[in-house]
Every structure is written in structure tokens, then in C-alpha cells.
Short mmCIF file of C-alpha atoms and ligand atoms in Angstrom, two decimals:
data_model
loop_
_atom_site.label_atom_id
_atom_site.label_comp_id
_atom_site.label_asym_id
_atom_site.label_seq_id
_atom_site.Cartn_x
_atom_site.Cartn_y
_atom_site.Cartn_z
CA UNK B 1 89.00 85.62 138.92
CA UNK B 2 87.61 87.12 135.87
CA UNK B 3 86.83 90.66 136.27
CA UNK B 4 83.62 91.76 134.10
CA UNK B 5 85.34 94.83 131.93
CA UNK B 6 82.90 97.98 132.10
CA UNK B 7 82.96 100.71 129.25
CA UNK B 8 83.07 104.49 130.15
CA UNK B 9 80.78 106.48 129.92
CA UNK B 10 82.68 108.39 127.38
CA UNK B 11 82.30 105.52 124.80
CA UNK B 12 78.49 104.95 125.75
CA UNK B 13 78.09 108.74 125.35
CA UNK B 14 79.98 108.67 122.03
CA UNK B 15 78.29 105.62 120.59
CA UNK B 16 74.62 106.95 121.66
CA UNK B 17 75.45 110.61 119.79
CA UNK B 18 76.49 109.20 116.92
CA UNK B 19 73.90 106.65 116.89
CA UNK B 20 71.48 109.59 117.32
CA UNK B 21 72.84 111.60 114.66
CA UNK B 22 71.95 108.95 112.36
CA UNK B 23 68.52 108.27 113.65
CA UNK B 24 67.91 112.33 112.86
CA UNK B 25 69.89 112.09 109.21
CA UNK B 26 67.20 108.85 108.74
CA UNK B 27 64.41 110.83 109.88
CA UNK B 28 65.06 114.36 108.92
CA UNK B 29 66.48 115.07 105.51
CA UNK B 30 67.18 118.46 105.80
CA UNK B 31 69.72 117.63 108.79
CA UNK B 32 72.10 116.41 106.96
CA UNK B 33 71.81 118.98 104.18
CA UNK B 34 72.61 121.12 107.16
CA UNK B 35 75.64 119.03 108.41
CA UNK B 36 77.43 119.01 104.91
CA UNK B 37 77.14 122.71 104.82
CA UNK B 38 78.44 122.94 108.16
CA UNK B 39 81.57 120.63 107.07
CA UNK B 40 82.25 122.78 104.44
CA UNK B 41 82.15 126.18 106.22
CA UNK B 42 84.19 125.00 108.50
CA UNK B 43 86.62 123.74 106.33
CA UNK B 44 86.59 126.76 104.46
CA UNK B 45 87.56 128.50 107.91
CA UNK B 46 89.95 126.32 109.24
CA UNK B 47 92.05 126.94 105.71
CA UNK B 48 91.57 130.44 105.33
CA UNK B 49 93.19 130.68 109.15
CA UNK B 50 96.10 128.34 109.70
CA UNK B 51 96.35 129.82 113.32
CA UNK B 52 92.70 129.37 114.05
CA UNK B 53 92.86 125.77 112.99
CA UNK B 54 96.29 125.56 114.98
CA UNK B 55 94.97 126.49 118.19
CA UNK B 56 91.76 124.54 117.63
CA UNK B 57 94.39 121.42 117.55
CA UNK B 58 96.22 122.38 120.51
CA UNK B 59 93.54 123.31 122.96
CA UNK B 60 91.74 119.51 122.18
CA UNK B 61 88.90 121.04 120.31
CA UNK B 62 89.36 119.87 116.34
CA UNK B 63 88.83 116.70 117.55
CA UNK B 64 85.55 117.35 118.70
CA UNK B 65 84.10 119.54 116.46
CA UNK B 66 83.29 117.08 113.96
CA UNK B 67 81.10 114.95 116.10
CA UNK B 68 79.79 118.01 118.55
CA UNK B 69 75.85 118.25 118.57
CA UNK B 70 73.49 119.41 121.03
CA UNK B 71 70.08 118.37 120.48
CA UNK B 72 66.58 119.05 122.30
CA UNK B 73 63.71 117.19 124.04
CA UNK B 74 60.77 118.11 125.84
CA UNK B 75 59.19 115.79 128.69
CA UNK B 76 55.60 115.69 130.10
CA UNK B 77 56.38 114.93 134.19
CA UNK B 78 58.81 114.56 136.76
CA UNK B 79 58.77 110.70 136.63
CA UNK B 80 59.95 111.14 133.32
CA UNK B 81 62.28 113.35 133.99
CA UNK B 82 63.94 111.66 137.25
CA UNK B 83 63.86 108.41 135.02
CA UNK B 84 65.84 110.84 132.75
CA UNK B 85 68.84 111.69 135.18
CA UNK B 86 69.61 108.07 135.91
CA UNK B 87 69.30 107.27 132.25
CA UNK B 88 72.05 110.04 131.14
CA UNK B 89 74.14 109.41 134.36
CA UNK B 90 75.32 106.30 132.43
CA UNK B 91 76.45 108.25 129.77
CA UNK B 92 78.28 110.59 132.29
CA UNK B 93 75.67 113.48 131.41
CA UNK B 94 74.42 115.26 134.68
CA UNK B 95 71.99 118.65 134.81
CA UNK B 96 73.77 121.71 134.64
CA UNK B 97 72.09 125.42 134.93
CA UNK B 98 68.77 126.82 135.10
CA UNK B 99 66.72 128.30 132.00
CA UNK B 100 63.48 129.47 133.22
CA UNK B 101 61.74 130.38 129.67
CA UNK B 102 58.09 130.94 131.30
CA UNK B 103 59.55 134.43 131.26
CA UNK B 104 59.56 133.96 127.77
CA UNK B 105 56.00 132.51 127.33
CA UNK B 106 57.20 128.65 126.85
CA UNK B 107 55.36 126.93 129.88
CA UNK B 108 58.53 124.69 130.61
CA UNK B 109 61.60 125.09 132.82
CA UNK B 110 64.94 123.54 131.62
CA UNK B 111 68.58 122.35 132.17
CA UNK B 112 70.91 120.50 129.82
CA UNK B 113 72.12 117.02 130.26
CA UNK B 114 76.05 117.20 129.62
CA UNK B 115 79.04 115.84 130.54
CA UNK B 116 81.09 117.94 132.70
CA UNK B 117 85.00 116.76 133.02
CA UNK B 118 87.27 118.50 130.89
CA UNK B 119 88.68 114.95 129.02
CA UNK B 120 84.83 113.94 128.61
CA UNK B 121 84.27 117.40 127.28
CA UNK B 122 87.20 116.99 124.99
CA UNK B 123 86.20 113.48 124.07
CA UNK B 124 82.54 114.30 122.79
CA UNK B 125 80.55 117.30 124.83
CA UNK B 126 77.08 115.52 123.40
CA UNK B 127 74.14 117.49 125.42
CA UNK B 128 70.87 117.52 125.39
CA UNK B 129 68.65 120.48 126.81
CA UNK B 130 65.94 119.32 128.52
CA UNK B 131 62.61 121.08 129.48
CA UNK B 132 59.93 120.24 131.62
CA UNK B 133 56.35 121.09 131.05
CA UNK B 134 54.97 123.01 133.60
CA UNK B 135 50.81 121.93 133.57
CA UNK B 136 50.54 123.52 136.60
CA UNK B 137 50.97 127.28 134.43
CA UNK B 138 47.80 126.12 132.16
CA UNK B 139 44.72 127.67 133.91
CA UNK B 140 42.43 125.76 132.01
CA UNK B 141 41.71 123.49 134.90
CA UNK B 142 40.05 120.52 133.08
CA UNK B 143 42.47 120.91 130.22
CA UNK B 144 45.30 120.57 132.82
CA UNK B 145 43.48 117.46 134.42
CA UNK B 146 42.85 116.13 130.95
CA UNK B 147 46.78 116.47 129.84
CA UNK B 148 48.36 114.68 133.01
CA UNK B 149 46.13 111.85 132.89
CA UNK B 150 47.00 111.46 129.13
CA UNK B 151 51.01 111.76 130.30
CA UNK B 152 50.21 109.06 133.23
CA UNK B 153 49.11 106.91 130.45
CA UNK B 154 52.58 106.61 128.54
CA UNK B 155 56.06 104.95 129.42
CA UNK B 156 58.72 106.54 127.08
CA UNK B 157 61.20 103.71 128.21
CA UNK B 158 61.30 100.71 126.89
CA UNK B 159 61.54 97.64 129.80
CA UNK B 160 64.98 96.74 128.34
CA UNK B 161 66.35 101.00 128.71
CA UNK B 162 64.58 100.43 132.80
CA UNK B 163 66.63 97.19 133.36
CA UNK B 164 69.76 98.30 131.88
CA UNK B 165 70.31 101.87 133.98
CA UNK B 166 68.94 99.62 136.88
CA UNK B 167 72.10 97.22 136.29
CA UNK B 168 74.21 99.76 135.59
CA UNK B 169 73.52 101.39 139.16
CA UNK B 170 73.50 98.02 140.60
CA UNK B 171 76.92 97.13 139.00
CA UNK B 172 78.68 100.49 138.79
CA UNK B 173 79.27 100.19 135.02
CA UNK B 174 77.80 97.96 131.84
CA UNK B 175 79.54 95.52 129.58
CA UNK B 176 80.16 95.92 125.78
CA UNK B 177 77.09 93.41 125.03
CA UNK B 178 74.97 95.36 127.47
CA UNK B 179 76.21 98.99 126.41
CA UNK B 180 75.65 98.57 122.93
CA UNK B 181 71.90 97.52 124.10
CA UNK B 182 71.86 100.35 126.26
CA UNK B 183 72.40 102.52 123.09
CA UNK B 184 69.55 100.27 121.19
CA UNK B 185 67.10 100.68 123.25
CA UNK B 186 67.33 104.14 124.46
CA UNK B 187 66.96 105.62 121.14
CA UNK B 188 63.64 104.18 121.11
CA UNK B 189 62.64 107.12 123.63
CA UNK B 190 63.68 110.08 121.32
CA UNK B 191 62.81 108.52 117.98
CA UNK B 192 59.65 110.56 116.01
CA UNK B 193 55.86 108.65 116.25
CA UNK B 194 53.72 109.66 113.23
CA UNK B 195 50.91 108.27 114.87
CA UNK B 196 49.44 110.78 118.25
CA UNK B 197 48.11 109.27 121.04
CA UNK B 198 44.78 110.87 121.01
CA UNK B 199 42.35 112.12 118.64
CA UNK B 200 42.21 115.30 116.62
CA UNK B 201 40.02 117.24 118.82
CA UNK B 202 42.03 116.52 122.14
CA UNK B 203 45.06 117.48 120.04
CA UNK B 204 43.46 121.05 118.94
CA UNK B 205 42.41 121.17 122.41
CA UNK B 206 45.91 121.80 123.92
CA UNK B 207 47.27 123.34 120.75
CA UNK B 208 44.52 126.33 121.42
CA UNK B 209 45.94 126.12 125.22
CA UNK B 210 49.82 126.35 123.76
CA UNK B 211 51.44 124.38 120.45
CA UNK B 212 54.10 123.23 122.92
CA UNK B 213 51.84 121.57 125.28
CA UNK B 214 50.66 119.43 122.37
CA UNK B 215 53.90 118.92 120.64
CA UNK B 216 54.89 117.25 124.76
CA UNK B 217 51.26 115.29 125.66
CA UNK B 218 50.08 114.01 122.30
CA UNK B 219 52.87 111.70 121.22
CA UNK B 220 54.38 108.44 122.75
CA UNK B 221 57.52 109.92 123.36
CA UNK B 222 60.28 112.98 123.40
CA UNK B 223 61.16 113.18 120.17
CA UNK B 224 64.33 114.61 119.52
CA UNK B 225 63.57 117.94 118.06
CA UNK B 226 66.34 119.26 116.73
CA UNK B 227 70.11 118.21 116.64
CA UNK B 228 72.42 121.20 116.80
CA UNK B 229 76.22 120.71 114.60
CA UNK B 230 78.94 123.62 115.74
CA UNK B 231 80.61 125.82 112.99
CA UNK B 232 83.72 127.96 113.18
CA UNK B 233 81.47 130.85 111.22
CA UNK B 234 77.84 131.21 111.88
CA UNK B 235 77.23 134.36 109.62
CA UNK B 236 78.68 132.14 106.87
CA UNK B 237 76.21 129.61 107.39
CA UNK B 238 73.35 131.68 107.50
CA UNK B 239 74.48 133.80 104.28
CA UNK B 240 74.65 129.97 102.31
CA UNK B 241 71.63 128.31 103.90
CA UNK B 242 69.16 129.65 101.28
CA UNK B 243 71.67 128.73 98.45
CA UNK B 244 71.06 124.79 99.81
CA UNK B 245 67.44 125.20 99.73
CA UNK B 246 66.99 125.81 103.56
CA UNK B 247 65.29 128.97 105.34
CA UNK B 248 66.86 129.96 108.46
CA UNK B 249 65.11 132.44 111.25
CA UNK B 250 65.56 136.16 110.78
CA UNK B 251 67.98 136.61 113.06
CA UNK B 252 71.06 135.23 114.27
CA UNK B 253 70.56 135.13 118.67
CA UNK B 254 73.21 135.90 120.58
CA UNK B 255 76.28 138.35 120.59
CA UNK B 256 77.49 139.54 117.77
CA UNK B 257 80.47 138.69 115.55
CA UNK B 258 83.87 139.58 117.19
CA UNK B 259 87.25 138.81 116.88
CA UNK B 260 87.09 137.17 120.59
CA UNK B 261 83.95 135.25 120.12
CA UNK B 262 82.32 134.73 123.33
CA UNK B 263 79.76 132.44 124.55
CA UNK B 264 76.86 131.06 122.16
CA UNK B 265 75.74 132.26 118.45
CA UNK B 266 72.62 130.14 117.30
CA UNK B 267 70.43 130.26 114.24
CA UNK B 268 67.46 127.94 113.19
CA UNK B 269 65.54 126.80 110.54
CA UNK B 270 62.08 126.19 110.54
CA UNK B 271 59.92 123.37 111.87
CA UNK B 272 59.01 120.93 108.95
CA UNK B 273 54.92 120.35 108.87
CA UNK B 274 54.57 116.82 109.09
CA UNK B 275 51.65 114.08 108.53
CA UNK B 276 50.36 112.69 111.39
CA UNK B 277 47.43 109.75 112.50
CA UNK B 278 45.42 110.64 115.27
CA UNK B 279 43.20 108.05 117.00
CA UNK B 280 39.90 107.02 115.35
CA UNK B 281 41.54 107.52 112.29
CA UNK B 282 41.36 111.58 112.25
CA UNK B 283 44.35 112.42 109.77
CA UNK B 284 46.49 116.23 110.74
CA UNK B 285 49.85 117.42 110.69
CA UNK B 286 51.97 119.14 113.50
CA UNK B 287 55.15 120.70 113.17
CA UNK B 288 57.77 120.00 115.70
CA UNK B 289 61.13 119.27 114.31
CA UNK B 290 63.27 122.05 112.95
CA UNK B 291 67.28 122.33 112.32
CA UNK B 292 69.93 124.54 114.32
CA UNK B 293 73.35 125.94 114.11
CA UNK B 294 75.62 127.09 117.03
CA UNK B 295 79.17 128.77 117.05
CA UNK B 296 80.48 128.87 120.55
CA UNK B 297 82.85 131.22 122.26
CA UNK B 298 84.84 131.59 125.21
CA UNK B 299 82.65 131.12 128.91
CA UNK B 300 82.14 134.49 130.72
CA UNK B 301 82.10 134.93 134.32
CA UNK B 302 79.55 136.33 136.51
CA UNK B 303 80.53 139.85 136.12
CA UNK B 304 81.51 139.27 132.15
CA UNK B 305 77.51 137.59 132.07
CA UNK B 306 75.85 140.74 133.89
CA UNK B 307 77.90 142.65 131.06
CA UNK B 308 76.62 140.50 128.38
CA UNK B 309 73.00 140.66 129.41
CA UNK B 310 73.01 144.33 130.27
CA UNK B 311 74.11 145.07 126.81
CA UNK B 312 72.05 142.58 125.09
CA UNK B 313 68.73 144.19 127.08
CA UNK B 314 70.20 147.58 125.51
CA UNK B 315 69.94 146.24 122.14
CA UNK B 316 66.50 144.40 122.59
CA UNK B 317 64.91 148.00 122.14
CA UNK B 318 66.86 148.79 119.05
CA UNK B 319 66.70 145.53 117.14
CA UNK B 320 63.32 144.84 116.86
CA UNK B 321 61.75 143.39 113.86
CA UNK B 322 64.99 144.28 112.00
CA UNK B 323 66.81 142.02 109.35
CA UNK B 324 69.84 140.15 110.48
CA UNK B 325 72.28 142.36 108.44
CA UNK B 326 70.95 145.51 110.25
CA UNK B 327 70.38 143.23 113.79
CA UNK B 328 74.07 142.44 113.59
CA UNK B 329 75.13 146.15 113.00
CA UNK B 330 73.51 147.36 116.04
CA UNK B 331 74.04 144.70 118.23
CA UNK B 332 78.16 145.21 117.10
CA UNK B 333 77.57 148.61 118.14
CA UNK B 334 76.23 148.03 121.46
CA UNK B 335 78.59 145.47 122.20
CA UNK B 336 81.99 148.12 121.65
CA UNK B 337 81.58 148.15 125.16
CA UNK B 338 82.06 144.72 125.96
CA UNK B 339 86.06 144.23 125.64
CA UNK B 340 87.34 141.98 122.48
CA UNK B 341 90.72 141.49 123.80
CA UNK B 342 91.72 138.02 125.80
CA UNK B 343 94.42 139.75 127.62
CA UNK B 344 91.87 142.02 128.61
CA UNK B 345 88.70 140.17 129.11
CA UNK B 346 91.26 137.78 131.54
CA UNK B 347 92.55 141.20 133.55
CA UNK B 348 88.77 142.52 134.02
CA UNK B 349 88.05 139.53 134.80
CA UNK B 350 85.30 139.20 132.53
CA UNK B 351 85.83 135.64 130.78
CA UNK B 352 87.14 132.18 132.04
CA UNK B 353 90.66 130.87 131.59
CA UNK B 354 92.76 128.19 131.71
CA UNK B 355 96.15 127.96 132.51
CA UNK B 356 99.29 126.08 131.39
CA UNK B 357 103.11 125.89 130.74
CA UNK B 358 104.02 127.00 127.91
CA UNK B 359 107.47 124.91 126.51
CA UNK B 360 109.65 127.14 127.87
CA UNK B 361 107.76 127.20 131.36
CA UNK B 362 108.19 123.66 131.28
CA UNK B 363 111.62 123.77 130.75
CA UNK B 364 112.56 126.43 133.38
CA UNK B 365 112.46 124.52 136.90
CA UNK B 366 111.50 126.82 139.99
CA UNK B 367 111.07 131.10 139.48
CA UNK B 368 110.93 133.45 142.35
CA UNK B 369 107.74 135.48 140.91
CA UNK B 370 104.40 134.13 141.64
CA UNK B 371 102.09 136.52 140.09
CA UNK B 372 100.90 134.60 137.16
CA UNK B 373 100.23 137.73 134.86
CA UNK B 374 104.18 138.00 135.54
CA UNK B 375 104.89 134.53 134.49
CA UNK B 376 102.75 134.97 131.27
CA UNK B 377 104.59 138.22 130.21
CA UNK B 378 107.73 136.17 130.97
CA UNK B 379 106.15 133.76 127.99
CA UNK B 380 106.35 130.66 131.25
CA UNK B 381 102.51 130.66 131.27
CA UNK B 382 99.77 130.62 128.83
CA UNK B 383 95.84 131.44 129.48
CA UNK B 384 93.59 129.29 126.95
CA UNK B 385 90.56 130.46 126.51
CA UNK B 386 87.74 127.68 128.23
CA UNK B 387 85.01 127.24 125.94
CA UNK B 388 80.97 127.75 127.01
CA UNK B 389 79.56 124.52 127.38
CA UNK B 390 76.25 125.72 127.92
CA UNK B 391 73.08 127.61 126.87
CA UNK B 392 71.54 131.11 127.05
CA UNK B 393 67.87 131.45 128.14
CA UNK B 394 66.77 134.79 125.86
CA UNK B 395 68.45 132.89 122.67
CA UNK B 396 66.04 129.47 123.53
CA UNK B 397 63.16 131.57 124.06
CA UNK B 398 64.19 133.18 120.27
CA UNK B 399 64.44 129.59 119.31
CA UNK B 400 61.83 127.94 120.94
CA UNK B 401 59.20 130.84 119.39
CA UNK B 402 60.75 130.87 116.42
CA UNK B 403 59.62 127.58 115.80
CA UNK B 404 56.15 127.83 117.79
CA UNK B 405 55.02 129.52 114.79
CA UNK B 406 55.69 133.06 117.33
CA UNK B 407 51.89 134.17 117.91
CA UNK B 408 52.77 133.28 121.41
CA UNK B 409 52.66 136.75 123.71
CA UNK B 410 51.42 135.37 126.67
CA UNK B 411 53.82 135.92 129.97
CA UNK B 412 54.27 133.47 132.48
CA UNK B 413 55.96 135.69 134.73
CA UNK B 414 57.75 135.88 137.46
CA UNK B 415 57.72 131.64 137.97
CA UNK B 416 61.39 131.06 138.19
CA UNK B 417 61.41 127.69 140.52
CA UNK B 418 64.97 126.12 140.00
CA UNK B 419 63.89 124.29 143.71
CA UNK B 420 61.34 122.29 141.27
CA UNK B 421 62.89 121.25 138.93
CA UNK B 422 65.87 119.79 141.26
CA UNK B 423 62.66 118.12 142.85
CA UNK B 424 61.65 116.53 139.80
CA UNK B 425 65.12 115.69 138.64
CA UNK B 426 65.34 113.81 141.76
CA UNK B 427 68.98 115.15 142.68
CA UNK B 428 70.56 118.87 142.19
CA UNK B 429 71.23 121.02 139.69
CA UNK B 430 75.07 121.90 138.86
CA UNK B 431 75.82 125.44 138.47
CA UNK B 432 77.59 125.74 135.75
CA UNK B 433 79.77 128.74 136.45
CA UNK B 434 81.31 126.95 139.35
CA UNK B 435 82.59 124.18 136.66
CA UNK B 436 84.31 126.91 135.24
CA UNK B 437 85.89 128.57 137.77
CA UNK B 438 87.21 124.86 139.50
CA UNK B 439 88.62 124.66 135.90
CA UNK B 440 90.20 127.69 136.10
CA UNK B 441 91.12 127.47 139.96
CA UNK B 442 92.93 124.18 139.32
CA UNK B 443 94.48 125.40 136.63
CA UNK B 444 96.23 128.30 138.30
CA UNK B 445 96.77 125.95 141.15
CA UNK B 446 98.79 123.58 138.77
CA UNK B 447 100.99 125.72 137.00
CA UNK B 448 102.19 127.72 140.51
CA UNK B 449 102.92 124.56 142.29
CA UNK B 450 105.11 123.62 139.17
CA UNK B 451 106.93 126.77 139.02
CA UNK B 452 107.08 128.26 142.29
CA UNK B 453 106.42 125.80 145.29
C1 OOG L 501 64.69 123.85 122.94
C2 OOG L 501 65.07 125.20 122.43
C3 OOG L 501 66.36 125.70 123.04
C4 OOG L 501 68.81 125.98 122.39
O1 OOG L 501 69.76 125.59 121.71
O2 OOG L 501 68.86 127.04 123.05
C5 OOG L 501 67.59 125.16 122.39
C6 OOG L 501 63.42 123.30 122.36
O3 OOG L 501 62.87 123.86 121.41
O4 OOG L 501 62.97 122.26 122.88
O5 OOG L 501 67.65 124.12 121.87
NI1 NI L 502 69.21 124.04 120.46
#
């Protein structure tokens, strides 16, 4: 019997990223101004630190970092997004976290489509954050009734994209011919429409209401609104980003520089005004795609996070309105507190770890001592630092007003529903601190059995 051979989703997801990342270079110029400045900083930092480069190798992560994006979309309703789910569960990319950014004044809620095993991580950790607009935060009752019924309207799937996650659930996997369809046909969904759905008045309409509920009603589709390379030195990037002709945000979000880097620095550049054909042939431009940067760091735990955020809420006050040179000063300052050790951040328990056997653990058969900080000052152990996979909810709302054009004060407060938008994912939410501590659970499991049991 001949067996129909399935691809993973590891090769679907790889294809589909890259595939995307040409789409953007087609559509957005800029972007890949942006990428070859990326390549070169982090060339430039990967030979100025042998080590750094070294351990990059070791812990599977040079591999990756050439093809590592994130990118953004922004969906009208929950059939979209449920559609959505199935669509990146082919790829292997499920929800993980929250980000509630009506705190912020964005009307949306979000999570990140991503893939979540450690080899599919390794193999290419494409993710997409993904928000959901929120209609029912517009008061503007006829506005709101007006904006649904122009969302009911659309299909951002093509038939083909329907059938093929409908086979692949059917099935439990897709062929090569029907994969690299798959990856045809899905791009459709995020590629850029100059032409708006409605006319220029409906447009202004919900641009008066909030840019973002325009930027997610008027259009056929999500476009992809920004794809997201990682570099190895984010202040480097930002210092050479005017020399290549592009303008990044005033500040860099996040932590600040250390010599243990720890979860996510971003900058952005902004949104490029673009032409766009509105019905009865009104003629207007809207601004919605724009270019980011992100240097990740090591993945704090709960108590490392409450750290993170108390000292980032200390520096709010201080930093306001301030360049990035003087930002970064204070927010180093603040942040003395936070430890910028690993052996210590992995004693307070502040940061994620994973654990292995080092050459000469591998080597030594079965030890009496089972306290693994024992076994890694015998030189049997090693902790590797696990990388953050994910976002941070103040440095999108930076991002997200950043490019909103940042007249935006109003406050949807207090409207955290994570319940929601499991509802309108059609399935639950992963919290993404549990990933990493099963990482780092295993982990210790693995290397105690070997040397101990
Ligand atoms: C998403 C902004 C958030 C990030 O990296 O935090 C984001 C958007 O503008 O749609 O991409
Ligand atoms: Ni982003």
C-alpha cells in the first residue's frame, strides 16, 4: 500500500515565513533596507565576540537567527479569527498569552500565533501577534453597527486556503503538492490592497472613531503590518538606522542594555503614508505599515516578571518625553536592581533555565549528590539560558501608538477579557510561562535521572 507522505509543520511553517518575507521585501522597500542592516550588525557582533557567537551555535540559536521574524496582523471578528487558529495549526502555530492593550487605548485584545516545541522553536520560531478588534469598546452605536456589517461583508480566505486546512484536519497532515498550495494561497490573506472597501467618508468615519479601527474594517484583508528581523545589538541598530535613510521611534521599549539581556528590546520605524482608492473613485492615503527590530533575552519567571514590571512602572515616571540616550540611562539605573548575573538570576529564581550534561557529566556514569546546583559547581551540569519567545504588552502599546500617529489618550480601562478571546479563538489560550517552566522541569528531570537514578 502506498502511504500518502505528509510534510511537518515545521517545513510548511518555514516555507510560509520565508515566502512572507518576500511578499513584505516586494511590497515594502524599506524592509529590506532594514534586514541588510540587521545582517550586518549582527555580523559585526558575532565577530567582535567569538564566545557570544559560540554559544549562539551551541544552544541551536545561529541557525535561526537568520530567518527569525515576527510579524503583525489585525482581524475584524471572531469568525476570522477562529478561521485563524485552524489555519496556523497547520503550520504548528497555536495562541500563546494574553496582551490586553485596551489598557493602552488600542481597542483590540491579542495573542501570538507561534510554535511552541523546543525543535520547532529551534527550526524557525516564525510568529505572528494577532489582535482582535474589540467593536463592542466603540460607543458610537451606529458607527459600531455600520463597521460589523462592513466586516460581515468580507472573506479574507481564499476557497482554496478553506479547503486545504479542511483536508488537512480531515487527513491529519498535507502533501508536498498540497502544502506548497497551502503556502500560495494563504498569503493571499496578509498581502496589502491599495484599493478600500468603502468610500472616503465611511473611511474618515471610523478614523475620527480610532485610526486602528479603519486600518482593520476598510480593507479586504489583514495585511501584514510589519515583519520584525532579530539582532544581537539593538542600540546598534538604532544608532545606524538614520545613516540608511530610515527614522526609528524615540525610544527603544523594553529593558535596558545589560550584560544578561533579558526578555524583549524593540524599536520601530514609522508607518509609510500610502495611496489608496476608495469606492466611487474618492482617491486618500492611510498609513499602516511600518518596520521593527527586536533583540531578545533570556524568559523570566513569574517572580523575575513582577520584578521587571515593578521596575519598569518606576521608570515610566522618570522617562517621559526623554531622548533614547537619556531613556536608556535612567532606565539602566532603575534596573541595578534587577540582578545581571545568570548564576544569580537562576538561584533567585528570577529567569528560566535549561539544563544539560556538560561532556564531562556525560562521561561520569552515576554520582551520589542530587542537588543540581552541586552537580553544576562540580562542572557535570550546565544551565542554558531559555530564550523569551514571546511579547510584552506596555512595549506593543509603545509600538502600536507609535505608529497610530500617538494623539490617541483615550483609556479603555479596566476590559481585560482573556475568557473572550479564547471564545473567539474557538479553543484556549496557552500560557506561556507554563511552556517554560515544562522546559525547564523536563530538563532538570533529564539530567537527574542520567546521573543519579
Ligand atoms: C502590533 C504591535 C505589537 C510587537 O512586537 O509588540 C507588536 C500591531 O501594531 O498590530 O508587533
Ligand atoms: Ni512587532
Amino acid at each position: 500500500m502506498n502511504q500518502p507522505h505528509y510534510l511537518s509543520a515545521d517545513v510548511i511553517r518555514d516555507r510560509f515565513s520565508r515566502a512572507m518575507s518576500t511578499m513584505y521585501q516586494a511590497e515594502v522597500p524599506q524592509y529590506e533596507t532594514l534586514l541588510n542592516l540587521v545582517d550586518q550588525v549582527n555580523r559585526d557582533a558575532l565577530a567582535r565576540d567569538p564566545a557570544l557567537a559560540e554559544r549562539l551555535a551551541a544552544y541551536d540559536e545561529l541557525e535561526r537567527l537568520g530567518v527569525e521574524r515576527h510579524g503583525a496582523i489585525r482581524v475584524g471578528n471572531t469568525e476570522e479569527l477562529a478561521m485563524l487558529r485552524r489555519l496556523f495549526a497547520v503550520m504548528g502555530m497555536h495562541p500563546v498569552g494574553y496582551y490586553d492593550l485596551s489598557v493602552a487605548g488600542v481597542p483590540v485584545h491579542s495573542t501570538a500565533f507561534r510554535p511552541i516545541d523546543d525543535m520547532a522553536l529551534a527550526r524557525n520560531p516564525f510568529r505572528l501577534f494577532t489582535s482582535l478588534l474589540r467593536l463592542e469598546l466603540i460607543e458610537n452605536g451606529a458607527l459600531r453597527d455600520r463597521a460589523a456589517a462592513i466586516l460581515a461583508e468580507r472573506d479574507i480566505f481564499t476557497p482554496a486556503a478553506r479547503e486545504l486546512v479542511e483536508r488537512f484536519e480531515q487527513q491529519g497532515g498535507l502533501t508536498e503538492a498540497e502544502a506548497e498550495r497551502f503556502v500560495t494561497e494563504t498569503l493571499e490573506t496578509f498581502r496589502w490592497h491599495s484599493d478600500a472597501t468603502v468610500d472616503l467618508a465611511t473611511y474618515e468615519a471610523l478614523h475620527a472613531e480610532h485610526r486602528l479601527i479603519a486600518d482593520v474594517v476598510c480593507f479586504r484583508g489583514p495585511h501584514i503590518n510589519h515583519l520584525t528581523p532579530r539582532t544581537l545589538d539593538i542600540d546598534e541598530v538604532q544608532r545606524r538606522m538614520s545613516k540608511v535613510g530610515i527614522k526609528p521611534k524615540a525610544v527603544i521599549e523594553g529593558p535596558p542594555r545589560r550584560n544578561c539581556p533579558i526578555l524583549l528590546r524593540q524599536t520601530s520605524f514609522k508607518a509609510l503614508e500610502e495611496p489608496i482608492r476608495f469606492s466611487c473613485r474618492d482617491q486618500g492615503t492611510h498609513t499602516a505599515r511600518f518596520g521593527e527590530i527586536e533583540q531578545r533575552g533570556i524568559a523570566l519567571t513569574a517572580e523575575g516578571r513582577t520584578l521587571y514590571d515593578r521596575l519598569l512602572g518606576e521608570s515610566r515616571t522618570r522617562t517621559l518625553g526623554l531622548d533614547n540616550e537619556s531613556h536608556q540611562r535612567i532606565l539602566s539605573d532603575v534596573f541595578a536592581a534587577f540582578p545581571d548575573d545568570e548564576g544569580e538570576l537562576r538561584r533567585r529564581g528570577l529567569a528560566f533555565f535549561e539544563y544539560r550534561l556538560t561532556e564531562t557529566g556525560k562521561a561520569v556514569g552515576k554520582v551520589a549528590d542530587s542537588d543540581l546546583d552541586a552537580l553544576i559547581e562540580r562542572g557535570l551540569v550546565e544551565a542554558r539560558p531559555i530564550t523569551y519567545e514571546d511579547f510584552l504588552p506596555v512595549s506593543a502599546a509603545g509600538i502600536f501608538q507609535s505608529n497610530l500617529g500617538g494623539g490617541e489618550s483615550q483609556v479603555y480601562a479596566g476590559k481585560s477579557n482573556r475568557a473572550m478571546l479564547e471564545e473567539a479563538l474557538g479553543g484556549p489560550i496557552i500560557d506561556e510561562l507554563e511552556l517554560y517552566a515544562k522546559r525547564e522541569r523536563r530538563s532538570k528531570e533529564r539530567v537527574i535521572s542520567a546521573l543519579v537514578n
